[in-house]
Amino acid sequence: MASVTELDQKAGTMICGFFYGMKIAGGEILCAAGVTAWGDWLTLVILVVSVILTARAMQQHRLREALSALAMAATAALLAVSANGPVWQTSEPTDNDTSGLVVALVDQSESVWRDRASARRALETLAVRVQALDDELQDATWSGMVIGFSEAASILAPQQPLSRLPDMVRSVQVAAPGTQSRGGLGIDRALGEIRKAGGRGQVLLVTDGLFDEPAFDEAVVRAAASGIPISVLPVGSGAPGLGLISADLAPEQHINRDATVRGTLLGGGTLRVTDPDLGQAEVDIARQERAQPVHVSKRFPARGLQHLKIAFDTGGTRQERILYTLVRGPARVLLFGDGRGFDALDPAAWSIHRAQPDTAPDPDAFDLVVIDALLPSSFPDNYPEKLLNSASRTGILLINGGLRGSVEDPQVIADWNGTAVSPILPVDSDPRSFILDPPGRDIVILIDVSGSMESSLGVAKTAAFAVLDQLRPRDSIAVLAFSDITERTFDQRPATPENLVAARLLVNGLTAGGGTAPGSTLERAARMRSNYCAYFFISDGVFDVPKVSPQCYTTALSTEGARLPKGVADWGEEIMLNAGQGVGQIKMDYFEPEQRKAYFRPESFRPIAAGNSAPLTGYQLPGIAIAYPRIDAEVLSLHDTPPPDPVLVYRRDPDLPGTATGVFLSALPDAVSPSDLQDVLARLLGWSQPNRFDIRAKQTGDQVTVSVLTLAQPSDQSLPESVSGTLRIAGQGQQPLSFRPSGPPGRFETSLTLRMSDEPLDAELILSEPGRDDQIIPATIPARSPRQAVTGGDERFDFGIDAEALSRMITVTGGRDLRVAAPRVAEIANPPSKVPLHALTICLALFTLGLALWVKGRPN
């Protein structure tokens, strides 16, 4: 029978309640619970009205109208029944009428069968439980079979009547225990056999729960979804086998501090601890009859998620464990050149290693490389290539320094542009190359349409048309008209032929009126600043100089042939127009070859922030090397007067994920603030918030489970509800990670399969959460191990049972602990069949509605 929570005519239904419990063809009609009663009340109203109309029609001898009213009443009743979710439910089958398959699933791994006496007792107990189940089912047509699993899953005894299953279980023999225990594989094989037998059944599992694959949990979920309970008989060895019984490394360590690997060994052999950075250490262990502890000390020289491989060779058999730990500590900075101010950085956050360029260390061993005013020729010939190869995990900051020779001489940054690192740098230092073929430019035309422009608005339009005529499809265009009233604008869009036509139509339709108020329009234009922008400001000059600068090279055009207010020309260039004369002079001077031939702007200046704020803007600098930011670079600070030459620029390469480079195109100030330097460096560090996450990793074979706990910070209002991630492995690309909430708020977990190679690999674990910068955490991937032993593996060292895993399996699938009770028949009986009737009642309602309309439409 359906439960009260599923089907109950007392749950607010009235119309369907008239049919509730009606016996039809071996079943009965039931109604859904929780249905609101408004449909019933509306139906009752329609029924009452229909009855009144029927009675009145009968009194007046109008038979067709009476029949139509009755059909409408039937339609309402059928729709109400449909809304109540009617179901035809067959009666529950008796147990003796059922049939299905019981699968005895036996773990054949070494940790179960090391203690054969215990394993045999467990099989005897299972046989007794199966006999009790068979007695309860009596004459039912159930059958049974036995499946074993270790590295693989296979049928030990084929399908036979259930009465034979106890003897089949007792006859199980395991001559050579397996080196693995793939529980998920065994469960899936059992589910497949039950599906082939009709889909009804139960799994009776003998195991210690010490499985070698995360896929075990997924198989349990599939069993629960199929309605197959798994009852468990826990059994395990009471003592470990020879070898490495346990190995442990604390989940968190500090860079360059002693870390201790603790283990327990039984027997003699060679213990090997392999570090991907420092190589392999070996310790010979003398054989003893009792378990003995071992301690191995090491230091981690690098930050991030690091691993050690622990191997124990005994009697020709190797067993291995891989231990992960999260290494924190100061970021390692490799510094070449003067680097003033770097020695004052907090040593708890920054470890500064000064080096000479002629004996340059490998950059791959550092988190950041800073090169202060040194030429590539000062380094070994292949050092730029080394910088490029390490850039995916090592940030690079180049400081140009002061003037080198004359302003016509290429500067330090220009020499670096000629090396292997040029493709990843955020700037191009060759103005000639840039000017000859400029990238897409962002053009903004600002037109004064105040009342004073009435006589010269035609000149202004002609000037705007001249600018539009110079644009290419790769450029963009925006037109902003300004006065003290709201004006029409042409929002920024690509300079396609169609968009240029639309821009010309807008310009041609402008009219003069109102006062002059360029301030708000200039603020809007300033927000459109890009790496390659040029603005054209067209006005008669009847206004006060606004406090806002466009922050792009701006050509100011005077429509009255007189100079514009003082300060406007400082935005870039000023051109006098008079009755259309001078329009031919309108050029995009910032992009013209003859205008920029120098490599250095020597005058002293104080840079300005390109955005809200930027480091190193509060100092007077002696000039900057002229460089053009690449289209995808982030410009943090600019020269204080146009053109907007960059001072501090960053770039993350889209084709080389993890690669971050920065350039400071001037010399570091004498009294540079440590906080400014720290801000500059932190932007190049992928792992800039080392205390944001607590990370744990566990590996079995090539399967890894990663657990991430978000650590609350003082500024946090709440912990994130989601975290996404990516694992980027050198030479293998990126693997997305699907984190799922696990346990308390802020904890997430994922499982993945590694593609291991013959050598350890560098990797980055990228963690993303909403509203924060990605954290790119260095990681190492262990090398693939050759399979050396016929027996052994992790399975050889384990003992006891994993009670938590077995309890979870019983709870999720609805099985039983076979140590204390036999499986229940109810767990394997078919649920009653339920057939929804709402489709039938809706069809009947449509029929009666059509009948009502047809009868009423017939002539009397």
PDB file of C-alpha atoms in Angstrom, residues 180 211-214 247 305-310 320-325 696-707 727 729 750-757 761 779-785 794 798:
ATOM      1  CA  GLN A 180      43.867  -4.594  -4.378  1.00  0.00           C
ATOM      2  CA  PHE A 211      38.862  -0.238  -0.706  1.00  0.00           C
ATOM      3  CA  ASP A 212      41.448   1.103  -3.154  1.00  0.00           C
ATOM      4  CA  GLU A 213      39.281   3.503  -5.166  1.00  0.00           C
ATOM      5  CA  PRO A 214      37.097   6.559  -4.574  1.00  0.00           C
ATOM      6  CA  ALA A 247      53.051   6.336   7.241  1.00  0.00           C
ATOM      7  CA  LEU A 305      50.907  21.437  -2.304  1.00  0.00           C
ATOM      8  CA  GLN A 306      53.940  19.143  -2.165  1.00  0.00           C
ATOM      9  CA  HIS A 307      54.229  15.376  -1.927  1.00  0.00           C
ATOM     10  CA  LEU A 308      56.578  12.655  -0.745  1.00  0.00           C
ATOM     11  CA  LYS A 309      56.627   9.074  -1.963  1.00  0.00           C
ATOM     12  CA  ILE A 310      57.288   6.494   0.759  1.00  0.00           C
ATOM     13  CA  GLU A 320      54.237   2.546  -1.658  1.00  0.00           C
ATOM     14  CA  ARG A 321      52.365   5.409  -0.068  1.00  0.00           C
ATOM     15  CA  ILE A 322      52.066   8.956  -1.404  1.00  0.00           C
ATOM     16  CA  LEU A 323      51.755  11.648   1.264  1.00  0.00           C
ATOM     17  CA  TYR A 324      50.693  15.225   0.540  1.00  0.00           C
ATOM     18  CA  THR A 325      51.246  18.324   2.635  1.00  0.00           C
ATOM     19  CA  ARG A 696      44.253  18.130   2.118  1.00  0.00           C
ATOM     20  CA  ALA A 697      44.959  15.504  -0.559  1.00  0.00           C
ATOM     21  CA  LYS A 698      44.884  11.717  -0.453  1.00  0.00           C
ATOM     22  CA  GLN A 699      46.027   9.471  -3.304  1.00  0.00           C
ATOM     23  CA  THR A 700      45.400   5.792  -4.041  1.00  0.00           C
ATOM     24  CA  GLY A 701      46.850   4.618  -7.315  1.00  0.00           C
ATOM     25  CA  ASP A 702      46.098   7.407  -9.781  1.00  0.00           C
ATOM     26  CA  GLN A 703      42.946   8.494  -7.904  1.00  0.00           C
ATOM     27  CA  VAL A 704      43.234  11.648  -5.782  1.00  0.00           C
ATOM     28  CA  THR A 705      40.726  13.196  -3.398  1.00  0.00           C
ATOM     29  CA  VAL A 706      41.260  16.910  -2.663  1.00  0.00           C
ATOM     30  CA  SER A 707      39.569  18.584   0.288  1.00  0.00           C
ATOM     31  CA  LEU A 727      44.434  21.534 -12.053  1.00  0.00           C
ATOM     32  CA  ILE A 729      49.819  20.125 -15.190  1.00  0.00           C
ATOM     33  CA  THR A 750      36.523  16.682  -5.313  1.00  0.00           C
ATOM     34  CA  SER A 751      38.017  13.528  -6.807  1.00  0.00           C
ATOM     35  CA  LEU A 752      40.106  13.258  -9.960  1.00  0.00           C
ATOM     36  CA  THR A 753      42.214  10.857 -11.964  1.00  0.00           C
ATOM     37  CA  LEU A 754      45.836  11.876 -12.570  1.00  0.00           C
ATOM     38  CA  ARG A 755      47.722  11.328 -15.806  1.00  0.00           C
ATOM     39  CA  MET A 756      51.036  10.339 -14.258  1.00  0.00           C
ATOM     40  CA  SER A 757      54.316  10.199 -16.162  1.00  0.00           C
ATOM     41  CA  LEU A 761      55.561  16.980 -12.872  1.00  0.00           C
ATOM     42  CA  ALA A 779      51.820  21.670  -6.711  1.00  0.00           C
ATOM     43  CA  THR A 780      53.827  18.604  -7.654  1.00  0.00           C
ATOM     44  CA  ILE A 781      52.489  15.431  -9.276  1.00  0.00           C
ATOM     45  CA  PRO A 782      54.264  12.179  -8.359  1.00  0.00           C
ATOM     46  CA  ALA A 783      55.919   9.979 -10.941  1.00  0.00           C
ATOM     47  CA  ARG A 784      54.313   6.770 -12.078  1.00  0.00           C
ATOM     48  CA  SER A 785      55.637   3.721 -10.233  1.00  0.00           C
ATOM     49  CA  ASP A 794      48.849  -0.810  -0.096  1.00  0.00           C
ATOM     50  CA  ASP A 798      46.091  -2.644   6.069  1.00  0.00           C
TER      51      ASP A 798
END
